[in-house]
Amino acid sequence: MTILVAFMSCNTKKSEIEAFDELASHVDSAISPGDDFFDFANGKWFAQHPIPASESYNGLWRMIQDSIDDAVKHICEEAANTQAAEGSNKQKIGDFYRTGMDSMAINKTGISALRSELEMIDSINDIVSLASLVAYLHTIGCSPFMEAYIIQDDMISDKYAVYLMQGGLGLPDRDYYFDNDLQTMEIREKYKSYLTDVFQSLGSNPEEAVSKTDAVMKLETSLAKSSRKLEDLRDPFANYNKIDTIKLKALVPLFDWPAYFSTANISRPDTVIVGQPEFYTNLNKELKATPLGTWKDYFRFHLIKSLANYLDDSTYLQNFRFYSTVLRGVETPRERWKRVVSTTNHELGELIGQVYVAEYLPAGTKEKLLEIGQAIKSEFETRIRNLDWMSTTTKEKAVAKLNSMIFKVGYPDKWKDMSALKIENDIYVRNVIRASQWQWNDMAAKYGKPVDRTEWVMYPQTYNAYYNPSNNEIVVPGCNILVPGYERKMADDAILYSIIGGSTFGHEITHGFDDQGSKYDEKGNLSNWWTADDSIKFFAKTQMIVKQYNEYTVQDSLHINGEATQGENIADLGGIMMGYEAFKKTQQFRVGNKIAGYTPQQRFFLGFALGWMINLRPEALMTKVKTDVHSPAKFRVNGPLSNMPEFYEAFSVKESNAMYRNEQERIRIW
Ligand SMILES: [Zn+2]
């Protein structure tokens, strides 16, 4: 069992730092820091650590995930080896994990483990009964037809609302159905081969399987055509269309909405929020135009695709070859235990988290996270007050929003009650389905109830963080304290203030003030609190960000989508600037001693690059650029730093360096 412990006191004595320094050991000194800081800071590590055949990336996140996986594995194995009381957390974790590791039973049962679902699809004999099927599939972790969920109403944050969004595609984004570059065309062909394989496994002969594939592909292409582009999903106003159920019926008259809500266990809503009405208009058209047989093939395919990870080896490998090898360049499957640990943690993370917090998080994690978070928050306030482009009226509102921002750190105060979930010692995929049903019902039951603002949507052992505009809150799970390479000795504040201060708290707080977050007020409601003049100035600044990132080439002719990634890029820039300001107040900065040859300033920027030390396979990089609102790691480092005079100073960046920007091109928003 390895535990990565980064937390200790922040008052570092020089003598405590050992001669070997993780940060310095990653530096590739053949590269000039002003030309490509990301490669300068991480190049040596990348050269020494090729991406494993079973992974799509390597780097800091992999190391942290490996250490979390080790901890979760230990928790799962311990539970599986215990005779635990029926219905106890241990029994659930143990049986879930045990059935996942039982490859003999999984292979013997094969697709027949989904017999009841396949029979349900077979028995559909008209368009009307299709709505219940869609609902049932949604409850078991498949999402064909559309995307439906219950979250806080964007306009009334103390009420839950039913959201109906575009969805139902098997390829990662609508653009994959239309882009005509060679790579995308090849991906489309391979996707079709995967569909054909699935239909053959379900009993079609090769000819039938091909014709089913063509029909399903035609249907999905139509859904894709009526779907909005990634960047067009950013405007929360444009993707908020509240209608009553009479209008919903008029929008998709061929779909039995009461049957859908009833099977989905959602009490009949008066209103729903439709994200993209044109998508629903087209759904109705396809309900009429597409033969029922094709719809049934579409549902069969989506059922198998969504649950393939938990089925027999042959079904799993068909899916792996497309979604992991073609889309992410992964050569071989991960070991079974890693896959099962990841699924158990995903489905039962709330139960595993309780053990993780007690046994694996260093004491004082919450306090240290809060200390850094508060330091960043107070810097943010100073910066808002000193902005030269914003009026006092808007500043006051921005400060009010900042001051009412809630921090949730470490782990939740109360755990969710999962006593209604039954996990059996039978077959793996059935347990995955039971857990998905529990998750769905937990969500569905919220509708009509008061909003629970104490809820977490990440586990303490999730290495990530989020800003939720509806609650005006940032949530930082406990494991964010981990810094690999600094186990059992301390990471210095330069590292903690760049990764935890800048890239975590600073980044998430800035989300409250990015192109989307700035549209929500201090109470979490979508409303414009900006003066018209300040809005125009803010927009001009965000457009500069869009332009800067549009100009970055990722590989070959692939560019960053500056429009779609702007919120994350704004957060990256604001985060690291705030992190730096807070770091300036630490003792390490003031004393100014070098560690392993680097000044505190230099170590701060090296720490920032360490936080994004991630290298992806080319296939995964392409998929990321086309589907993810985050820029690739290199640009999350070089982009913000190219705008920071403090970075220029720390590494003597000159006009002749590739990252250099003229003063008037450098952006500072917050
Ligand atoms: Zn973010």
PDB file of C-alpha atoms in Angstrom, residues 185-405:
ATOM      1  CA  MET A 185     -13.214   9.538 -42.042  1.00  0.00           C
ATOM      2  CA  GLU A 186     -11.162   6.568 -40.841  1.00  0.00           C
ATOM      3  CA  ILE A 187     -12.668   6.844 -37.350  1.00  0.00           C
ATOM      4  CA  ARG A 188     -16.158   6.766 -38.907  1.00  0.00           C
ATOM      5  CA  GLU A 189     -15.328   3.620 -40.874  1.00  0.00           C
ATOM      6  CA  LYS A 190     -13.980   1.926 -37.752  1.00  0.00           C
ATOM      7  CA  TYR A 191     -17.057   2.949 -35.789  1.00  0.00           C
ATOM      8  CA  LYS A 192     -19.169   1.265 -38.445  1.00  0.00           C
ATOM      9  CA  SER A 193     -17.050  -1.888 -38.157  1.00  0.00           C
ATOM     10  CA  TYR A 194     -17.714  -1.861 -34.432  1.00  0.00           C
ATOM     11  CA  LEU A 195     -21.470  -1.577 -35.012  1.00  0.00           C
ATOM     12  CA  THR A 196     -21.298  -4.470 -37.485  1.00  0.00           C
ATOM     13  CA  ASP A 197     -19.378  -6.612 -34.967  1.00  0.00           C
ATOM     14  CA  VAL A 198     -22.008  -5.972 -32.312  1.00  0.00           C
ATOM     15  CA  PHE A 199     -24.882  -6.891 -34.648  1.00  0.00           C
ATOM     16  CA  GLN A 200     -23.114 -10.103 -35.604  1.00  0.00           C
ATOM     17  CA  SER A 201     -22.576 -10.959 -31.945  1.00  0.00           C
ATOM     18  CA  LEU A 202     -26.300 -10.449 -31.466  1.00  0.00           C
ATOM     19  CA  GLY A 203     -27.018 -13.031 -34.152  1.00  0.00           C
ATOM     20  CA  SER A 204     -27.194 -11.198 -37.486  1.00  0.00           C
ATOM     21  CA  ASN A 205     -25.463 -12.658 -40.514  1.00  0.00           C
ATOM     22  CA  PRO A 206     -22.712 -10.457 -42.043  1.00  0.00           C
ATOM     23  CA  GLU A 207     -25.001  -9.008 -44.711  1.00  0.00           C
ATOM     24  CA  GLU A 208     -27.767  -8.139 -42.251  1.00  0.00           C
ATOM     25  CA  ALA A 209     -25.231  -6.695 -39.833  1.00  0.00           C
ATOM     26  CA  VAL A 210     -23.949  -4.296 -42.514  1.00  0.00           C
ATOM     27  CA  SER A 211     -27.412  -3.121 -43.460  1.00  0.00           C
ATOM     28  CA  LYS A 212     -28.325  -2.584 -39.794  1.00  0.00           C
ATOM     29  CA  THR A 213     -25.106  -0.612 -39.363  1.00  0.00           C
ATOM     30  CA  ASP A 214     -25.949   1.650 -42.304  1.00  0.00           C
ATOM     31  CA  ALA A 215     -29.437   2.292 -40.978  1.00  0.00           C
ATOM     32  CA  VAL A 216     -28.265   3.085 -37.425  1.00  0.00           C
ATOM     33  CA  MET A 217     -25.478   5.290 -38.789  1.00  0.00           C
ATOM     34  CA  LYS A 218     -28.038   7.212 -40.841  1.00  0.00           C
ATOM     35  CA  LEU A 219     -30.193   7.727 -37.745  1.00  0.00           C
ATOM     36  CA  GLU A 220     -27.264   8.888 -35.596  1.00  0.00           C
ATOM     37  CA  THR A 221     -26.077  11.216 -38.354  1.00  0.00           C
ATOM     38  CA  SER A 222     -29.486  12.845 -38.336  1.00  0.00           C
ATOM     39  CA  LEU A 223     -29.351  13.278 -34.529  1.00  0.00           C
ATOM     40  CA  ALA A 224     -25.851  14.727 -34.916  1.00  0.00           C
ATOM     41  CA  LYS A 225     -27.010  17.134 -37.572  1.00  0.00           C
ATOM     42  CA  SER A 226     -29.596  18.625 -35.241  1.00  0.00           C
ATOM     43  CA  SER A 227     -27.061  18.825 -32.381  1.00  0.00           C
ATOM     44  CA  ARG A 228     -25.231  22.024 -31.489  1.00  0.00           C
ATOM     45  CA  LYS A 229     -21.494  22.378 -31.726  1.00  0.00           C
ATOM     46  CA  LEU A 230     -19.343  22.223 -28.581  1.00  0.00           C
ATOM     47  CA  GLU A 231     -18.830  26.002 -28.523  1.00  0.00           C
ATOM     48  CA  ASP A 232     -22.556  26.652 -29.019  1.00  0.00           C
ATOM     49  CA  LEU A 233     -23.333  24.791 -25.789  1.00  0.00           C
ATOM     50  CA  ARG A 234     -21.442  27.411 -23.748  1.00  0.00           C
ATOM     51  CA  ASP A 235     -24.056  30.142 -23.552  1.00  0.00           C
ATOM     52  CA  PRO A 236     -26.294  29.215 -20.584  1.00  0.00           C
ATOM     53  CA  PHE A 237     -29.063  31.577 -21.757  1.00  0.00           C
ATOM     54  CA  ALA A 238     -29.190  30.123 -25.275  1.00  0.00           C
ATOM     55  CA  ASN A 239     -29.363  26.586 -23.865  1.00  0.00           C
ATOM     56  CA  TYR A 240     -32.172  27.335 -21.423  1.00  0.00           C
ATOM     57  CA  ASN A 241     -35.684  27.037 -22.810  1.00  0.00           C
ATOM     58  CA  LYS A 242     -38.242  26.427 -20.126  1.00  0.00           C
ATOM     59  CA  ILE A 243     -41.530  25.067 -21.439  1.00  0.00           C
ATOM     60  CA  ASP A 244     -44.587  23.502 -19.863  1.00  0.00           C
ATOM     61  CA  THR A 245     -45.554  19.912 -20.528  1.00  0.00           C
ATOM     62  CA  ILE A 246     -48.209  20.920 -23.058  1.00  0.00           C
ATOM     63  CA  LYS A 247     -45.523  22.576 -25.133  1.00  0.00           C
ATOM     64  CA  LEU A 248     -43.253  19.570 -24.619  1.00  0.00           C
ATOM     65  CA  LYS A 249     -45.989  17.345 -25.997  1.00  0.00           C
ATOM     66  CA  ALA A 250     -46.280  19.696 -28.972  1.00  0.00           C
ATOM     67  CA  LEU A 251     -42.513  19.612 -29.486  1.00  0.00           C
ATOM     68  CA  VAL A 252     -42.304  15.789 -29.639  1.00  0.00           C
ATOM     69  CA  PRO A 253     -45.893  14.570 -30.060  1.00  0.00           C
ATOM     70  CA  LEU A 254     -44.843  11.026 -31.013  1.00  0.00           C
ATOM     71  CA  PHE A 255     -43.052  10.439 -27.709  1.00  0.00           C
ATOM     72  CA  ASP A 256     -45.051   9.306 -24.680  1.00  0.00           C
ATOM     73  CA  TRP A 257     -43.655  11.716 -22.079  1.00  0.00           C
ATOM     74  CA  PRO A 258     -45.887  10.570 -19.173  1.00  0.00           C
ATOM     75  CA  ALA A 259     -44.652   7.009 -19.759  1.00  0.00           C
ATOM     76  CA  TYR A 260     -41.058   8.248 -19.860  1.00  0.00           C
ATOM     77  CA  PHE A 261     -41.315  10.160 -16.557  1.00  0.00           C
ATOM     78  CA  SER A 262     -43.191   7.346 -14.880  1.00  0.00           C
ATOM     79  CA  THR A 263     -40.638   4.629 -15.752  1.00  0.00           C
ATOM     80  CA  ALA A 264     -37.794   7.029 -14.914  1.00  0.00           C
ATOM     81  CA  ASN A 265     -39.323   7.540 -11.437  1.00  0.00           C
ATOM     82  CA  ILE A 266     -39.574  11.293 -11.974  1.00  0.00           C
ATOM     83  CA  SER A 267     -42.788  12.740 -10.537  1.00  0.00           C
ATOM     84  CA  ARG A 268     -44.725  14.420 -13.351  1.00  0.00           C
ATOM     85  CA  PRO A 269     -43.063  17.824 -13.926  1.00  0.00           C
ATOM     86  CA  ASP A 270     -45.094  20.964 -14.747  1.00  0.00           C
ATOM     87  CA  THR A 271     -42.221  22.402 -16.733  1.00  0.00           C
ATOM     88  CA  VAL A 272     -38.985  21.136 -18.244  1.00  0.00           C
ATOM     89  CA  ILE A 273     -35.903  22.935 -19.516  1.00  0.00           C
ATOM     90  CA  VAL A 274     -35.129  21.979 -23.080  1.00  0.00           C
ATOM     91  CA  GLY A 275     -31.532  22.738 -23.972  1.00  0.00           C
ATOM     92  CA  GLN A 276     -31.727  22.510 -27.740  1.00  0.00           C
ATOM     93  CA  PRO A 277     -35.329  22.541 -29.051  1.00  0.00           C
ATOM     94  CA  GLU A 278     -34.235  21.913 -32.662  1.00  0.00           C
ATOM     95  CA  PHE A 279     -32.790  18.555 -31.551  1.00  0.00           C
ATOM     96  CA  TYR A 280     -36.196  17.538 -30.193  1.00  0.00           C
ATOM     97  CA  THR A 281     -38.027  18.699 -33.293  1.00  0.00           C
ATOM     98  CA  ASN A 282     -35.764  16.404 -35.263  1.00  0.00           C
ATOM     99  CA  LEU A 283     -36.297  13.508 -32.830  1.00  0.00           C
ATOM    100  CA  ASN A 284     -39.992  13.692 -33.586  1.00  0.00           C
ATOM    101  CA  LYS A 285     -39.245  13.685 -37.310  1.00  0.00           C
ATOM    102  CA  GLU A 286     -37.082  10.574 -36.896  1.00  0.00           C
ATOM    103  CA  LEU A 287     -39.698   8.819 -34.768  1.00  0.00           C
ATOM    104  CA  LYS A 288     -41.935   9.126 -37.777  1.00  0.00           C
ATOM    105  CA  ALA A 289     -39.401   8.477 -40.548  1.00  0.00           C
ATOM    106  CA  THR A 290     -37.137   5.777 -39.092  1.00  0.00           C
ATOM    107  CA  PRO A 291     -38.530   2.229 -39.161  1.00  0.00           C
ATOM    108  CA  LEU A 292     -39.195   0.729 -35.717  1.00  0.00           C
ATOM    109  CA  GLY A 293     -36.737  -2.081 -36.514  1.00  0.00           C
ATOM    110  CA  THR A 294     -33.916   0.433 -36.892  1.00  0.00           C
ATOM    111  CA  TRP A 295     -34.794   2.110 -33.600  1.00  0.00           C
ATOM    112  CA  LYS A 296     -34.634  -1.311 -31.939  1.00  0.00           C
ATOM    113  CA  ASP A 297     -31.218  -2.017 -33.463  1.00  0.00           C
ATOM    114  CA  TYR A 298     -30.069   1.405 -32.276  1.00  0.00           C
ATOM    115  CA  PHE A 299     -31.160   0.597 -28.694  1.00  0.00           C
ATOM    116  CA  ARG A 300     -29.561  -2.881 -28.819  1.00  0.00           C
ATOM    117  CA  PHE A 301     -26.287  -1.366 -29.926  1.00  0.00           C
ATOM    118  CA  HIS A 302     -26.339   1.343 -27.249  1.00  0.00           C
ATOM    119  CA  LEU A 303     -27.156  -1.206 -24.562  1.00  0.00           C
ATOM    120  CA  ILE A 304     -24.159  -3.377 -25.468  1.00  0.00           C
ATOM    121  CA  LYS A 305     -21.850  -0.407 -26.038  1.00  0.00           C
ATOM    122  CA  SER A 306     -22.643   1.151 -22.648  1.00  0.00           C
ATOM    123  CA  LEU A 307     -22.204  -2.063 -20.659  1.00  0.00           C
ATOM    124  CA  ALA A 308     -19.436  -3.770 -22.681  1.00  0.00           C
ATOM    125  CA  ASN A 309     -16.813  -2.986 -20.027  1.00  0.00           C
ATOM    126  CA  TYR A 310     -18.590  -5.313 -17.617  1.00  0.00           C
ATOM    127  CA  LEU A 311     -19.312  -8.173 -20.019  1.00  0.00           C
ATOM    128  CA  ASP A 312     -17.329 -11.117 -21.433  1.00  0.00           C
ATOM    129  CA  ASP A 313     -13.878 -10.648 -22.945  1.00  0.00           C
ATOM    130  CA  SER A 314     -15.020 -10.766 -26.546  1.00  0.00           C
ATOM    131  CA  THR A 315     -17.722  -8.098 -26.053  1.00  0.00           C
ATOM    132  CA  TYR A 316     -15.282  -6.025 -24.017  1.00  0.00           C
ATOM    133  CA  LEU A 317     -12.530  -6.247 -26.624  1.00  0.00           C
ATOM    134  CA  GLN A 318     -14.804  -5.213 -29.507  1.00  0.00           C
ATOM    135  CA  ASN A 319     -15.583  -2.066 -27.545  1.00  0.00           C
ATOM    136  CA  PHE A 320     -11.969  -1.572 -26.430  1.00  0.00           C
ATOM    137  CA  ARG A 321     -10.669  -1.720 -30.000  1.00  0.00           C
ATOM    138  CA  PHE A 322     -12.817   1.222 -30.991  1.00  0.00           C
ATOM    139  CA  TYR A 323     -13.141   3.440 -27.911  1.00  0.00           C
ATOM    140  CA  SER A 324      -9.650   2.846 -26.489  1.00  0.00           C
ATOM    141  CA  THR A 325      -7.432   1.925 -29.446  1.00  0.00           C
ATOM    142  CA  VAL A 326      -8.958   3.961 -32.291  1.00  0.00           C
ATOM    143  CA  LEU A 327     -10.014   7.003 -30.260  1.00  0.00           C
ATOM    144  CA  ARG A 328      -7.209   7.086 -27.681  1.00  0.00           C
ATOM    145  CA  GLY A 329      -4.329   5.038 -29.101  1.00  0.00           C
ATOM    146  CA  VAL A 330      -4.274   2.549 -26.206  1.00  0.00           C
ATOM    147  CA  GLU A 331      -2.646  -0.715 -27.281  1.00  0.00           C
ATOM    148  CA  THR A 332      -3.602  -3.255 -24.631  1.00  0.00           C
ATOM    149  CA  PRO A 333      -6.356  -3.448 -21.996  1.00  0.00           C
ATOM    150  CA  ARG A 334      -5.486  -2.592 -18.426  1.00  0.00           C
ATOM    151  CA  GLU A 335      -5.216  -5.449 -15.972  1.00  0.00           C
ATOM    152  CA  ARG A 336      -8.617  -6.620 -14.773  1.00  0.00           C
ATOM    153  CA  TRP A 337      -8.084  -5.463 -11.185  1.00  0.00           C
ATOM    154  CA  LYS A 338      -7.437  -1.913 -12.371  1.00  0.00           C
ATOM    155  CA  ARG A 339     -10.606  -1.885 -14.431  1.00  0.00           C
ATOM    156  CA  VAL A 340     -12.672  -3.347 -11.609  1.00  0.00           C
ATOM    157  CA  VAL A 341     -11.181  -0.994  -9.003  1.00  0.00           C
ATOM    158  CA  SER A 342     -12.038   1.934 -11.233  1.00  0.00           C
ATOM    159  CA  THR A 343     -15.637   0.765 -11.737  1.00  0.00           C
ATOM    160  CA  THR A 344     -16.166  -0.115  -8.067  1.00  0.00           C
ATOM    161  CA  ASN A 345     -14.848   3.301  -7.120  1.00  0.00           C
ATOM    162  CA  HIS A 346     -17.072   4.975  -9.685  1.00  0.00           C
ATOM    163  CA  GLU A 347     -20.234   3.167  -8.583  1.00  0.00           C
ATOM    164  CA  LEU A 348     -19.614   2.837  -4.825  1.00  0.00           C
ATOM    165  CA  GLY A 349     -17.263   5.793  -4.334  1.00  0.00           C
ATOM    166  CA  GLU A 350     -19.488   7.206  -1.612  1.00  0.00           C
ATOM    167  CA  LEU A 351     -18.939   4.055   0.489  1.00  0.00           C
ATOM    168  CA  ILE A 352     -15.256   3.680  -0.378  1.00  0.00           C
ATOM    169  CA  GLY A 353     -14.688   7.363   0.374  1.00  0.00           C
ATOM    170  CA  GLN A 354     -15.668   6.852   4.008  1.00  0.00           C
ATOM    171  CA  VAL A 355     -12.826   4.368   4.446  1.00  0.00           C
ATOM    172  CA  TYR A 356     -10.426   6.418   2.307  1.00  0.00           C
ATOM    173  CA  VAL A 357     -10.921   9.516   4.444  1.00  0.00           C
ATOM    174  CA  ALA A 358     -10.418   7.628   7.698  1.00  0.00           C
ATOM    175  CA  GLU A 359      -7.417   5.583   6.632  1.00  0.00           C
ATOM    176  CA  TYR A 360      -5.615   7.382   3.819  1.00  0.00           C
ATOM    177  CA  LEU A 361      -5.992  11.137   4.116  1.00  0.00           C
ATOM    178  CA  PRO A 362      -3.305  12.728   6.243  1.00  0.00           C
ATOM    179  CA  ALA A 363      -4.590  14.501   9.354  1.00  0.00           C
ATOM    180  CA  GLY A 364      -4.885  18.209   8.744  1.00  0.00           C
ATOM    181  CA  THR A 365      -5.747  17.894   5.044  1.00  0.00           C
ATOM    182  CA  LYS A 366      -8.897  20.013   5.374  1.00  0.00           C
ATOM    183  CA  GLU A 367      -7.071  22.743   7.294  1.00  0.00           C
ATOM    184  CA  LYS A 368      -4.184  22.989   4.847  1.00  0.00           C
ATOM    185  CA  LEU A 369      -6.518  23.084   1.854  1.00  0.00           C
ATOM    186  CA  LEU A 370      -8.626  25.772   3.525  1.00  0.00           C
ATOM    187  CA  GLU A 371      -5.561  27.824   4.436  1.00  0.00           C
ATOM    188  CA  ILE A 372      -4.445  27.956   0.806  1.00  0.00           C
ATOM    189  CA  GLY A 373      -8.011  28.474  -0.442  1.00  0.00           C
ATOM    190  CA  GLN A 374      -8.568  31.447   1.885  1.00  0.00           C
ATOM    191  CA  ALA A 375      -5.250  32.993   0.848  1.00  0.00           C
ATOM    192  CA  ILE A 376      -6.322  32.804  -2.803  1.00  0.00           C
ATOM    193  CA  LYS A 377      -9.783  34.184  -2.081  1.00  0.00           C
ATOM    194  CA  SER A 378      -8.376  37.218  -0.320  1.00  0.00           C
ATOM    195  CA  GLU A 379      -5.978  37.850  -3.242  1.00  0.00           C
ATOM    196  CA  PHE A 380      -8.899  37.678  -5.610  1.00  0.00           C
ATOM    197  CA  GLU A 381     -10.714  40.358  -3.660  1.00  0.00           C
ATOM    198  CA  THR A 382      -7.679  42.660  -3.735  1.00  0.00           C
ATOM    199  CA  ARG A 383      -7.360  42.156  -7.461  1.00  0.00           C
ATOM    200  CA  ILE A 384     -11.037  42.843  -8.140  1.00  0.00           C
ATOM    201  CA  ARG A 385     -10.796  46.099  -6.167  1.00  0.00           C
ATOM    202  CA  ASN A 386      -7.692  47.157  -8.101  1.00  0.00           C
ATOM    203  CA  LEU A 387      -8.988  46.369 -11.605  1.00  0.00           C
ATOM    204  CA  ASP A 388      -8.501  49.345 -13.932  1.00  0.00           C
ATOM    205  CA  TRP A 389     -11.195  48.335 -16.407  1.00  0.00           C
ATOM    206  CA  MET A 390     -14.201  47.695 -14.145  1.00  0.00           C
ATOM    207  CA  SER A 391     -16.635  50.210 -12.630  1.00  0.00           C
ATOM    208  CA  THR A 392     -17.152  50.447  -8.877  1.00  0.00           C
ATOM    209  CA  THR A 393     -20.762  49.276  -9.271  1.00  0.00           C
ATOM    210  CA  THR A 394     -19.770  45.976 -10.890  1.00  0.00           C
ATOM    211  CA  LYS A 395     -16.775  45.600  -8.557  1.00  0.00           C
ATOM    212  CA  GLU A 396     -19.057  45.709  -5.518  1.00  0.00           C
ATOM    213  CA  LYS A 397     -21.218  42.949  -6.997  1.00  0.00           C
ATOM    214  CA  ALA A 398     -18.179  40.875  -7.936  1.00  0.00           C
ATOM    215  CA  VAL A 399     -16.793  41.176  -4.394  1.00  0.00           C
ATOM    216  CA  ALA A 400     -20.206  40.259  -2.945  1.00  0.00           C
ATOM    217  CA  LYS A 401     -20.287  37.178  -5.139  1.00  0.00           C
ATOM    218  CA  LEU A 402     -16.740  36.255  -4.143  1.00  0.00           C
ATOM    219  CA  ASN A 403     -17.486  36.698  -0.450  1.00  0.00           C
ATOM    220  CA  SER A 404     -20.579  34.532  -0.580  1.00  0.00           C
ATOM    221  CA  MET A 405     -18.710  31.774  -2.411  1.00  0.00           C
TER     222      MET A 405
END
